[in-house]
Short mmCIF file of C-alpha atoms in Angstrom, two decimals:
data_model
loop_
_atom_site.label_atom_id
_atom_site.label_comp_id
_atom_site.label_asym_id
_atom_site.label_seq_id
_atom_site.Cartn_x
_atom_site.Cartn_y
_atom_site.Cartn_z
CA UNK A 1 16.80 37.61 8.68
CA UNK A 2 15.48 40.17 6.19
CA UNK A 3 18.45 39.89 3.81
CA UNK A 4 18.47 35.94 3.73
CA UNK A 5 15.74 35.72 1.36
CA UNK A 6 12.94 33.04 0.72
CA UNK A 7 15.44 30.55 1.34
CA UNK A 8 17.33 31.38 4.22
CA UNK A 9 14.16 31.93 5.62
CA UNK A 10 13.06 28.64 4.85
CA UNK A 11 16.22 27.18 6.21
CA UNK A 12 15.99 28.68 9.61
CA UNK A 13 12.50 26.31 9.97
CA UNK A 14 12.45 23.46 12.55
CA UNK A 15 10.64 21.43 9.22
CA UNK A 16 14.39 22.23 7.59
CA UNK A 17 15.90 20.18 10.18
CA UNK A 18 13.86 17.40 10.45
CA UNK A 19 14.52 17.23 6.44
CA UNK A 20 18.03 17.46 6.55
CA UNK A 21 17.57 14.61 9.68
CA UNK A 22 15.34 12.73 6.81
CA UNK A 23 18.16 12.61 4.41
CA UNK A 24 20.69 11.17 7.38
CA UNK A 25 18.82 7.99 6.32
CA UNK A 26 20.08 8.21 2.93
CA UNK A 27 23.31 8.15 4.10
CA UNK A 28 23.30 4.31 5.62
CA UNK A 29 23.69 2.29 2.48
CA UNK A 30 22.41 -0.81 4.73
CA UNK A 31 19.15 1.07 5.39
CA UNK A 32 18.62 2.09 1.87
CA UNK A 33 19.79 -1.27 0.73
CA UNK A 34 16.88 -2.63 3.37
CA UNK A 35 14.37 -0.53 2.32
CA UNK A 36 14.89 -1.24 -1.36
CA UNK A 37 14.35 -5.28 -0.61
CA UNK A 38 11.63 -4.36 1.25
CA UNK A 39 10.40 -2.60 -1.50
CA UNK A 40 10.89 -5.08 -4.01
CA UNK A 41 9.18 -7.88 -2.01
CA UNK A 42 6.18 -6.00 -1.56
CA UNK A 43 6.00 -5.68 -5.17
CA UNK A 44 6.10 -9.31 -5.61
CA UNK A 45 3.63 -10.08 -3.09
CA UNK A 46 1.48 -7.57 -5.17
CA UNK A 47 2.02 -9.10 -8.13
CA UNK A 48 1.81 -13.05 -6.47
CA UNK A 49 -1.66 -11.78 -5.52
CA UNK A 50 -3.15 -11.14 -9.16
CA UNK A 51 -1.36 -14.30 -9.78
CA UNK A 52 -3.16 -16.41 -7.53
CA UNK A 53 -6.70 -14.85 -8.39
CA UNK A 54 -5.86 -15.46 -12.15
CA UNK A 55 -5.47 -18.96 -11.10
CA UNK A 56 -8.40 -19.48 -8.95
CA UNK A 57 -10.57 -17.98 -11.90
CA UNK A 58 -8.92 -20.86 -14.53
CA UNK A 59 -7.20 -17.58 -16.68
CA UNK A 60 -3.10 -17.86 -17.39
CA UNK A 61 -1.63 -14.98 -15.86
CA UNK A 62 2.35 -14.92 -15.82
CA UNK A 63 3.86 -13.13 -13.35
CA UNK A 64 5.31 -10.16 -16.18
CA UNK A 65 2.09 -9.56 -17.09
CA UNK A 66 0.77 -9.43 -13.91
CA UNK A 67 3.61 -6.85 -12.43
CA UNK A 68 2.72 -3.07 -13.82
CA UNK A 69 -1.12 -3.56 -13.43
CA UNK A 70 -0.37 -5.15 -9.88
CA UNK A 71 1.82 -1.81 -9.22
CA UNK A 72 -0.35 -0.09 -10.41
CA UNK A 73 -3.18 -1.35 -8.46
CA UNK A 74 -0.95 -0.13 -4.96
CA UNK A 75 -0.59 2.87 -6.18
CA UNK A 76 -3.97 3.92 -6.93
CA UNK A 77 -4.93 2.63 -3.50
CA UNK A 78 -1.93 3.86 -1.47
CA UNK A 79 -3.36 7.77 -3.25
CA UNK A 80 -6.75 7.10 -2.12
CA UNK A 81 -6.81 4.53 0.62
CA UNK A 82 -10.04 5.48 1.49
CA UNK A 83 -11.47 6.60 -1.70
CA UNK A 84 -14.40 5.68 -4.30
CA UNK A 85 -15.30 2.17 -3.95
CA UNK A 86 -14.21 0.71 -7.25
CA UNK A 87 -11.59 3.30 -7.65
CA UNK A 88 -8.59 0.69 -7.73
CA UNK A 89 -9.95 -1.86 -9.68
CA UNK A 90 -11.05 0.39 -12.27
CA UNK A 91 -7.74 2.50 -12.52
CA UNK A 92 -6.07 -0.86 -12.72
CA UNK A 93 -8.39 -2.47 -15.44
CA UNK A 94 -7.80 0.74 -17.60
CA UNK A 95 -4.05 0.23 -17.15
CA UNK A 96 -4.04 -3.61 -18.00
CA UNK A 97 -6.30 -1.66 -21.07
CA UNK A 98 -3.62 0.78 -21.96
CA UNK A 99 -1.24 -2.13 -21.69
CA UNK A 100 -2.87 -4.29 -23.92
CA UNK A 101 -3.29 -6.80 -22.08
CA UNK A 102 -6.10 -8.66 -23.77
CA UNK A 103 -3.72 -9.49 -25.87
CA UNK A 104 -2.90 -12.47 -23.04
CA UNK A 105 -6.08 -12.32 -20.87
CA UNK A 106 -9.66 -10.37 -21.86
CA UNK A 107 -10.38 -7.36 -19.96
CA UNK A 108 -13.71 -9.04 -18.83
CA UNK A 109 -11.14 -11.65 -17.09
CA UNK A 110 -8.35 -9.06 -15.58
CA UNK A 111 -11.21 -6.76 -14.08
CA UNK A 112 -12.45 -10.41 -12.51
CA UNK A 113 -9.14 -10.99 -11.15
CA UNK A 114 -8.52 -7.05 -9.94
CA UNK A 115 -12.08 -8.12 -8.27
CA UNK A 116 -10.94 -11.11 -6.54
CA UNK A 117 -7.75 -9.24 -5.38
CA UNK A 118 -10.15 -6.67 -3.53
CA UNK A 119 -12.23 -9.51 -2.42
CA UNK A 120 -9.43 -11.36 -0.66
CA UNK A 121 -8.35 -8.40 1.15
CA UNK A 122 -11.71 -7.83 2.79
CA UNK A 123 -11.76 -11.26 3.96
CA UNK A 124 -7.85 -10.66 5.29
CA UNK A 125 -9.11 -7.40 7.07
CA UNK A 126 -12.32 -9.13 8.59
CA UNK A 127 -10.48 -11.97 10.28
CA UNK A 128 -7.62 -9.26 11.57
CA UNK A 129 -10.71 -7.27 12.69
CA UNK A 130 -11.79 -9.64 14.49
CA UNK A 131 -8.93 -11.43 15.96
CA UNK A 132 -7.83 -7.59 17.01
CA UNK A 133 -11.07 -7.41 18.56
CA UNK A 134 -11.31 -10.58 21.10
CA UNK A 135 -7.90 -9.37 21.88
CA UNK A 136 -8.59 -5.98 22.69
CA UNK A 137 -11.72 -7.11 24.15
CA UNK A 138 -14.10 -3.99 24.72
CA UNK A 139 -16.20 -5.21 27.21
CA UNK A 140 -13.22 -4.69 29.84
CA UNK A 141 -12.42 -1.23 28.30
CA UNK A 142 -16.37 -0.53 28.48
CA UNK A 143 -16.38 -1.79 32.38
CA UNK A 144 -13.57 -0.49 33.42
CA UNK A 145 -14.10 2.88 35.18
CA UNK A 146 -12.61 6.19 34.29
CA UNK A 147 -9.72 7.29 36.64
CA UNK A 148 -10.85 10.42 38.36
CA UNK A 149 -9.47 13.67 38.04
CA UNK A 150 -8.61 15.05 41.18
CA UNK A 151 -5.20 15.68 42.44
#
């Protein structure tokens, strides 16, 4: 193993394999195909969503001006899903910014709208909180008694 080098070294790794098992996935055009849609629609639904709140604020919005600072807005959160509070909707307001997007809608408006975004996701993870919760229902998994641990 000595004369292999860095990268025969590497290779011999059981984290080599379960790359080389990762890129097996690249090789099913269906599944790439699939996750490609799947892609695509979830940057729609990101982009419907600053859509709708530029609606329900009374501000124009079309959907190309809504896509990069809607992409935008994932991405900051998907790198710090449980970062600063604010983090997302100011990265994203800076983008529509660097975008020039005030052009079409003031920045006073589009940091509204990255607002309501964040807003309507709280109230989407409350109710699935709760729902989750009455179905779970803790006060039969605080009753119920530990199983003992003798053999």
């Amino acid at each position: 193993a000595g004369r292999l080098g860095l990268l025969g070294r590497l290779m011999l790794k059981p984290a080599f394999g379960h790359l080389l098992a990762g890129f097996d996935i690249l090789a099913q055009p269906r599944v790439v195909a699939g996750v490609i849609i799947v892609r695509l629609l979830d940057i729609a639904a990101q982009t419907g969503r600053f859509v709708v709140a530029a609606q329900l604020i009374n501000v124009p919005l079309s959907w190309s001006n809504a896509l990069l600072p809607a992409i935008a807005f994932f991405v900051i959160g998907a790198g710090s899903p449980a970062g600063a509070v604010g983090g997302r909707e100011g990265g994203t307001s800076g983008i529509a910014a660097l975008l020039h997007l005030e052009s079409v809608v003031s920045l006073g408006d589009f940091k509204i709208i990255t607002l309501v975004v964040s807003g309507s996701e709280i109230l989407l993870y409350t109710a699935v909180a709760i729902v989750s919760t009455l179905y779970v229902r803790p006060d039969k998994l605080a009753l119920t008694p530990a199983p003992s641990a003798s053999p």
